[in-house]
PDB file of C-alpha atoms in Angstrom:
ATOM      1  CA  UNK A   1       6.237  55.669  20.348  1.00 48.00           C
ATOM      2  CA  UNK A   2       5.606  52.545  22.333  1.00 45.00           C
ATOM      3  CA  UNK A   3       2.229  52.364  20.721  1.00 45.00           C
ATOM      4  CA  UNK A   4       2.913  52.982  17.447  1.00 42.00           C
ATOM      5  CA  UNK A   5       5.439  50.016  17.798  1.00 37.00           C
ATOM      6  CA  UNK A   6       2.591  47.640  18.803  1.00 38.00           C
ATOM      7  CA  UNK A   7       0.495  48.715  16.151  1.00 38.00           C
ATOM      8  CA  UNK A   8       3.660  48.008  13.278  1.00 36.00           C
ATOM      9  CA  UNK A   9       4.083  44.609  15.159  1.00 34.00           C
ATOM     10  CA  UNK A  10       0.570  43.876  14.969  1.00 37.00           C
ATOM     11  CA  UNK A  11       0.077  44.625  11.886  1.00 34.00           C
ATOM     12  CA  UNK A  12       3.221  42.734  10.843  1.00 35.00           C
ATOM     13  CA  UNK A  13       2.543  39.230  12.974  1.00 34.00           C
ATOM     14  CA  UNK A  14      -0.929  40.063  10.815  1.00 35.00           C
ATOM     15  CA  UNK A  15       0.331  39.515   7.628  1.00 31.00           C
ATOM     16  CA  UNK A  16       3.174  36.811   8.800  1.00 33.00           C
ATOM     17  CA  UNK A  17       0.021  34.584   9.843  1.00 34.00           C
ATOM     18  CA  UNK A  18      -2.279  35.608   6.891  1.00 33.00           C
ATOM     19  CA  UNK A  19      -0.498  36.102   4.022  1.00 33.00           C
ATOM     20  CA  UNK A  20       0.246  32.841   1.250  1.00 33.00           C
ATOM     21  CA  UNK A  21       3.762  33.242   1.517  1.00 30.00           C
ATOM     22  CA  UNK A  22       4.216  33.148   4.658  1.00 31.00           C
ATOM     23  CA  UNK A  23       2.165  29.670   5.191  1.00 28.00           C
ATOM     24  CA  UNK A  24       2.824  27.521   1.866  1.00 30.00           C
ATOM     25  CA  UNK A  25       0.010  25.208   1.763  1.00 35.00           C
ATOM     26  CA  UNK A  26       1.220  21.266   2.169  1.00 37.00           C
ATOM     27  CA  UNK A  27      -0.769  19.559  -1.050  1.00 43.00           C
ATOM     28  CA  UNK A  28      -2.382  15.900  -0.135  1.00 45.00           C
ATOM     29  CA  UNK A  29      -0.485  14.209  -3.080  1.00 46.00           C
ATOM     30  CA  UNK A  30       3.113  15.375  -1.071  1.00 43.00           C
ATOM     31  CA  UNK A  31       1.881  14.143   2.200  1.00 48.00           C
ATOM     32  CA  UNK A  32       0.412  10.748   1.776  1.00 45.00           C
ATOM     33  CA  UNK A  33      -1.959   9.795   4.044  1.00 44.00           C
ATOM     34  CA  UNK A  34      -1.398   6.971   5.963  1.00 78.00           C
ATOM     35  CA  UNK A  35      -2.797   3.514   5.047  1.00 92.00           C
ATOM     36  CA  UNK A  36      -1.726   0.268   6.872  1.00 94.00           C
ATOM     37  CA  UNK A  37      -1.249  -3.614   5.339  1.00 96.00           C
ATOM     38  CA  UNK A  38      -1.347  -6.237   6.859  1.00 97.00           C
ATOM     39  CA  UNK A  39      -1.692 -10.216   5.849  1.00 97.00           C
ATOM     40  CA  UNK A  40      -3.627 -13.337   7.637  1.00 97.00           C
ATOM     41  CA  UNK A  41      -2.685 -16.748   6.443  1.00 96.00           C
ATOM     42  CA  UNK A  42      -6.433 -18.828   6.710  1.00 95.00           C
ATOM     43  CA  UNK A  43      -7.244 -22.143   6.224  1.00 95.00           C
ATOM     44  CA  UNK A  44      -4.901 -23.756   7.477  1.00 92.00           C
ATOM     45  CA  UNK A  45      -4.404 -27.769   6.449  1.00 91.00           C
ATOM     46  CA  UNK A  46      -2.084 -29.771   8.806  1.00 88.00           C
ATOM     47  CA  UNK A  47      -0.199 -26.382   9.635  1.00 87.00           C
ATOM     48  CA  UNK A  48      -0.190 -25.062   6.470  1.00 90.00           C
ATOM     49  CA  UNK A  49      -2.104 -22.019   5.599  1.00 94.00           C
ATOM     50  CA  UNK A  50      -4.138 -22.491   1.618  1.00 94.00           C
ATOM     51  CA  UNK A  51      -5.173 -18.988   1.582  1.00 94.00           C
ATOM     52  CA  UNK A  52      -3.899 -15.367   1.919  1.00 95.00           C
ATOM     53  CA  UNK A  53      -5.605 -12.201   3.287  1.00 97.00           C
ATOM     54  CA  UNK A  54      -4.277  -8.949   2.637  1.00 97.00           C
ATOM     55  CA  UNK A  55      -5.944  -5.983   4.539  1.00 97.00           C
ATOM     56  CA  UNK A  56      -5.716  -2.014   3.602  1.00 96.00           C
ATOM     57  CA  UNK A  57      -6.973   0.049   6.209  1.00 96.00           C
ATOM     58  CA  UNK A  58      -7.394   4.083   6.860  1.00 95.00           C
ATOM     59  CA  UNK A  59      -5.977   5.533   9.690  1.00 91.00           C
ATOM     60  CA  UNK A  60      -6.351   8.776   9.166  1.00 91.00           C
ATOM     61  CA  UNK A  61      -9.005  11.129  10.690  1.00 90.00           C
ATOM     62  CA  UNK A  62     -10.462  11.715   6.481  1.00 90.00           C
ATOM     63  CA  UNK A  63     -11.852   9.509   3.723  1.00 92.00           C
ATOM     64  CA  UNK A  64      -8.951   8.196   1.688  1.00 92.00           C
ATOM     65  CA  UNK A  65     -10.002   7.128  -2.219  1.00 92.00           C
ATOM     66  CA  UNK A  66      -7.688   3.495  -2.605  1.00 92.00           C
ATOM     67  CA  UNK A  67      -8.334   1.547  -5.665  1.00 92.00           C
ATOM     68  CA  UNK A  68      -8.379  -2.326  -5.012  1.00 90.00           C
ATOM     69  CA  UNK A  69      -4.588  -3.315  -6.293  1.00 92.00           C
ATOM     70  CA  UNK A  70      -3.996  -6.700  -8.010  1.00 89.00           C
ATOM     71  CA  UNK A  71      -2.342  -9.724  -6.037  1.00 89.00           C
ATOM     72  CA  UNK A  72       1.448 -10.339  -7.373  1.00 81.00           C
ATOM     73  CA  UNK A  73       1.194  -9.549 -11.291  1.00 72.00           C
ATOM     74  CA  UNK A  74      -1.308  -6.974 -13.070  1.00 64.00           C
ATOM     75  CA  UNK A  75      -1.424  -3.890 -14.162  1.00 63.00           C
ATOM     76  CA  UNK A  76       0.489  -1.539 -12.008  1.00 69.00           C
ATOM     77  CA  UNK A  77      -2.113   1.661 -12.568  1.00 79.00           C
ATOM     78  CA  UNK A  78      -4.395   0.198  -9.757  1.00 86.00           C
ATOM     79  CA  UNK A  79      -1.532  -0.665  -7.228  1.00 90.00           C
ATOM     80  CA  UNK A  80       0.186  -4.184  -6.562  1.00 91.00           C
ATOM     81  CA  UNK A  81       0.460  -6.447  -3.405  1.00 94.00           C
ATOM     82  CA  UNK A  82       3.459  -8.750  -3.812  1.00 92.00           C
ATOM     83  CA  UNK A  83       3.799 -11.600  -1.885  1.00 92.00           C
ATOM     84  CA  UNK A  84       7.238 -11.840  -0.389  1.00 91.00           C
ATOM     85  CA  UNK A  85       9.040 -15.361   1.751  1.00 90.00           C
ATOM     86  CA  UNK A  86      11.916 -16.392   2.891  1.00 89.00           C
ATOM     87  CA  UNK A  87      12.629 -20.166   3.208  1.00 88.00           C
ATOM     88  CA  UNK A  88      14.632 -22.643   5.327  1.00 88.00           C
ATOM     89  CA  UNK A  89      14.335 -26.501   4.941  1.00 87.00           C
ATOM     90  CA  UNK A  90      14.143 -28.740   7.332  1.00 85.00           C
ATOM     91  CA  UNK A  91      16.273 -30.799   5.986  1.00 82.00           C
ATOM     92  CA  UNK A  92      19.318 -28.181   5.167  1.00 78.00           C
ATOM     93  CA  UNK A  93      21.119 -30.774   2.422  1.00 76.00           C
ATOM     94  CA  UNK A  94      17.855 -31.244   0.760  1.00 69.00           C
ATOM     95  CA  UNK A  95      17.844 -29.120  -2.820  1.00 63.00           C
ATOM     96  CA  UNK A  96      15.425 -25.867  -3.288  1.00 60.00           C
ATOM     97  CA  UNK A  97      13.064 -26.786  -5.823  1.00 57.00           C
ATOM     98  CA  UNK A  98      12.742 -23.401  -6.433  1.00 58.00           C
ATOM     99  CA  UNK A  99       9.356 -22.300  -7.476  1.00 56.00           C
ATOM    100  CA  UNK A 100       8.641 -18.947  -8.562  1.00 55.00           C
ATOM    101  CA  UNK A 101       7.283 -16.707 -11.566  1.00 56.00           C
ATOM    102  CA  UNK A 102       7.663 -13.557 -13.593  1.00 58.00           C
ATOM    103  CA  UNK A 103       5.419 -11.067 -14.838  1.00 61.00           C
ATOM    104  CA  UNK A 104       5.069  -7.894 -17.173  1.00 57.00           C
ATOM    105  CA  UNK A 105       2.257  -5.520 -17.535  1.00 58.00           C
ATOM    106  CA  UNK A 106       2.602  -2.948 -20.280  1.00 59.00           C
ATOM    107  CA  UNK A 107      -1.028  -1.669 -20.091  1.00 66.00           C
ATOM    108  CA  UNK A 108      -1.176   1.946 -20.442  1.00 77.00           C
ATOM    109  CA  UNK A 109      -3.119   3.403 -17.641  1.00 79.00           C
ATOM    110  CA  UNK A 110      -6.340   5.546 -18.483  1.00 87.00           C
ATOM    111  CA  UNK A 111      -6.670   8.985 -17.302  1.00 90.00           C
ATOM    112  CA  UNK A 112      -6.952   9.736 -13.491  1.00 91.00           C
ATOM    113  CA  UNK A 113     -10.629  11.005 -13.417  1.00 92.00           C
ATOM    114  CA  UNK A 114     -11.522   7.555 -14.953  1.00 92.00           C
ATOM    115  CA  UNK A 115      -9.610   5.301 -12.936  1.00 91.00           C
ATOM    116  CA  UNK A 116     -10.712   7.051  -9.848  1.00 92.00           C
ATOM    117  CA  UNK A 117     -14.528   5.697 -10.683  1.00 93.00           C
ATOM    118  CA  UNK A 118     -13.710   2.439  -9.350  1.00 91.00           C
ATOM    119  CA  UNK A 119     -11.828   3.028  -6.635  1.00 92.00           C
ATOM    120  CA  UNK A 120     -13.281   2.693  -3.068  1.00 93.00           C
ATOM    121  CA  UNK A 121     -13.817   5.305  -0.428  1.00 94.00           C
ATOM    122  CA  UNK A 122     -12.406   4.254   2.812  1.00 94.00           C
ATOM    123  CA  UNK A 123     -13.637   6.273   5.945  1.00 95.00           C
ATOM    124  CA  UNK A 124     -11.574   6.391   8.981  1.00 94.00           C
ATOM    125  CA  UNK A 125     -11.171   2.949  10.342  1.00 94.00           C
ATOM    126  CA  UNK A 126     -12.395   1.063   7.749  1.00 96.00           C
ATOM    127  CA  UNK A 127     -10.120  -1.394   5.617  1.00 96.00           C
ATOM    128  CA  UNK A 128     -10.723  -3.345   2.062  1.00 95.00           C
ATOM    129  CA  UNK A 129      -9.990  -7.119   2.393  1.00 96.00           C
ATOM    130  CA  UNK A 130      -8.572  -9.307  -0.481  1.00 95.00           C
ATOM    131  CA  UNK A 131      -8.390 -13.091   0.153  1.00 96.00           C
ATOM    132  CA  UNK A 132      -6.132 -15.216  -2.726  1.00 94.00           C
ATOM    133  CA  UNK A 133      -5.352 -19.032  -2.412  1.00 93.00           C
ATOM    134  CA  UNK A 134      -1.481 -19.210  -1.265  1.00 89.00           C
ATOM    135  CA  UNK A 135       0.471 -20.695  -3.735  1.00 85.00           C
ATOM    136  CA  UNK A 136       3.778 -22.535  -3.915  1.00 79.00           C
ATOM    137  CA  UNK A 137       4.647 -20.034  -6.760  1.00 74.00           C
ATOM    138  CA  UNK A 138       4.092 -16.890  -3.882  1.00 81.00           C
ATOM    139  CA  UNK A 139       5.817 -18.931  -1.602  1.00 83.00           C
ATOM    140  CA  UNK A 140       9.078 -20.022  -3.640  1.00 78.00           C
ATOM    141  CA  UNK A 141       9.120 -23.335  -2.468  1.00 78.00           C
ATOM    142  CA  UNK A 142       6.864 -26.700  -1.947  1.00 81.00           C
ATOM    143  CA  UNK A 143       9.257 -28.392   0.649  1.00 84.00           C
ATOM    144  CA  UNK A 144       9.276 -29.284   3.987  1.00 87.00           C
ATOM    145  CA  UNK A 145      10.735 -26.433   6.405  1.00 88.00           C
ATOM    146  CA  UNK A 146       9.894 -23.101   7.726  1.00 91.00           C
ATOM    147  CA  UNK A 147       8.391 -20.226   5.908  1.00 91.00           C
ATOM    148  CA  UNK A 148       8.758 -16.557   6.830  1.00 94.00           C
ATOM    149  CA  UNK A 149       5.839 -14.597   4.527  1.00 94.00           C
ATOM    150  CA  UNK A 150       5.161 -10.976   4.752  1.00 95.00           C
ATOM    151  CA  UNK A 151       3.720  -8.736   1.634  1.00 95.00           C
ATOM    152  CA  UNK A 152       4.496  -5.184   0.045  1.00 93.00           C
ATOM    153  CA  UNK A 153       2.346  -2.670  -0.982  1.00 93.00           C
ATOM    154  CA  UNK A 154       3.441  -0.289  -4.081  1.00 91.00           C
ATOM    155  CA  UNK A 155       0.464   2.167  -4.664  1.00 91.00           C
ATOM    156  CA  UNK A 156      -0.613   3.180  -8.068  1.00 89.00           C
ATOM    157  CA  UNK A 157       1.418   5.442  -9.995  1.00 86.00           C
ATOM    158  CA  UNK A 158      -0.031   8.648 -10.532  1.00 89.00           C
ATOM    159  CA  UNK A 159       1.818  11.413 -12.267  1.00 90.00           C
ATOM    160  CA  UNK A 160       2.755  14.623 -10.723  1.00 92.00           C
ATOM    161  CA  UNK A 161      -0.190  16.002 -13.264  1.00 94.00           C
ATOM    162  CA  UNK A 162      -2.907  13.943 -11.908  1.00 93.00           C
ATOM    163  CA  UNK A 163      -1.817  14.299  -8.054  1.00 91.00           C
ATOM    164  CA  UNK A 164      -2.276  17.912  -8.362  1.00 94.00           C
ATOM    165  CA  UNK A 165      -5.888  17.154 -10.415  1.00 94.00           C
ATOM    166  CA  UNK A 166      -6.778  15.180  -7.587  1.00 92.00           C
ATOM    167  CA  UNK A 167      -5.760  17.458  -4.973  1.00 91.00           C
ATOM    168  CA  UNK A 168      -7.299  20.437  -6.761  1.00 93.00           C
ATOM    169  CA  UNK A 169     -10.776  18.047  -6.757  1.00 92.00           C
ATOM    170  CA  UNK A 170     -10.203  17.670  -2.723  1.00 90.00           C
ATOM    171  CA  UNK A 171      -9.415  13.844  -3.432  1.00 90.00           C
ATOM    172  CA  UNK A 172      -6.693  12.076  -0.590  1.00 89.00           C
ATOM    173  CA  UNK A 173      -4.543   8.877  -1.455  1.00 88.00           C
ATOM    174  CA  UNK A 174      -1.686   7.418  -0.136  1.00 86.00           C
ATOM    175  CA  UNK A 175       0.844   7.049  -2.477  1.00 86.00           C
ATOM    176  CA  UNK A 176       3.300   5.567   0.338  1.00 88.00           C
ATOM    177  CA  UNK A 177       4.660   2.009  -0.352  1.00 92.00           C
ATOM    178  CA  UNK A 178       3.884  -0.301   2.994  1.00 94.00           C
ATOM    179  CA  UNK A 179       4.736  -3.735   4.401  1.00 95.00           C
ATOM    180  CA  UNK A 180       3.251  -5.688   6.476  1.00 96.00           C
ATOM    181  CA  UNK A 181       4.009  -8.043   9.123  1.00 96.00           C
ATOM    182  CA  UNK A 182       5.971 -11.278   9.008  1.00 97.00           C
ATOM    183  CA  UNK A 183       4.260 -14.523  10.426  1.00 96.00           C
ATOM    184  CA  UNK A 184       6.058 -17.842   9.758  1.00 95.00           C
ATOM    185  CA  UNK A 185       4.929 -21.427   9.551  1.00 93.00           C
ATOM    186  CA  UNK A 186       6.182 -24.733   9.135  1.00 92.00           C
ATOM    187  CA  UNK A 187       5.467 -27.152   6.080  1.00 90.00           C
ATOM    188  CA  UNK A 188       6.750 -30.858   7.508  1.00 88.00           C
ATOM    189  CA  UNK A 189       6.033 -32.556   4.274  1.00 81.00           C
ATOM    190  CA  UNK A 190       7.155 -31.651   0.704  1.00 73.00           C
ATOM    191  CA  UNK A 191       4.224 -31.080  -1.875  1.00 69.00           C
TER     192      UNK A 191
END
């Protein structure tokens, strides 16, 4: 008897461990993997940066496929970087002059096996770099006083239909949104 119940337990952990059911598979377009932003403010001119780096990198253990997204405005199907600030004046009676823009993009996107051909592959470790002249429209604000700046990441949209293309072709994204770090500087003139 005592053998016999081995053998049904066996056999039962067997298919427990084996069998589909048991183990649902996790599909890469549920479980993003993991990409990281973050900014570098360069060039700097009597304190104040003139350009903007944004960095993607991998840090997962597999290649990740990321298509290069646009700075602020563009079209949405390739991912966006916006560049966010907050703003104190110096002066706190002085008025905002309140810079700052719009935009719209309305582009339909192409199919996912076709925008996939110009996306990059990123190995573990490695990053793509994007480096855009910092403007007083990104910023909000020309004056004189302290600026907090920091940047979001909102990955491309892809469709449930093309996550589960890619994952049936073995291809990993990250379809997390991100943000990086805030670093701050101080404007003592206005523009």
């Amino acid at each position: 008897m005592r053998n016999r119940t081995i053998a049904v337990l066996a056999i039962s952990l067997g298919f427990a461990l084996s069998g589909p059911a048991q183990v649902p598979k996790q599909p890469a377009a549920q479980a993003p993997a993991p990409l990281t932003l973050s900014i570098q403010l360069e060039d700097m001119q009597a304190g104040v940066p003139q350009t903007i780096s944004f960095t993607l990198a991998n840090s997962t253990d597999r290649d990740l496929l990321v298509p290069t997204p646009v700075i602020d405005c563009g079209r949405g199907y390739d991912g966006v970087i916006r560049v966010k600030a907050h703003f104190t004046p110096l002066n706190p009676k002085s008025p905002d002059d309140g810079y700052g823009h719009g935009c719209t993009s309305e582009e339909k996107s192409p199919p996912i096996m076709d925008r996939i051909k110009s996306w990059t592959v990123l190995h573990p470790g490695k990053s793509i770099s994007i480096r855009k002249p910092l403007t007083k429209y990104m910023l909000g604000s020309a004056s004189a006083g302290t600026y907090e700046v920091w940047a979001d990441y909102s990955p491309p949209h892809i469709s449930l239909q093309d996550r589960e293309t890619l994952q049936q072709a073995g291809i990993y994204f990250s379809c997390s949104n991100l943000e990086s770090a805030h670093l701050s500087f101080i404007r003592n003139t206005t523009e």
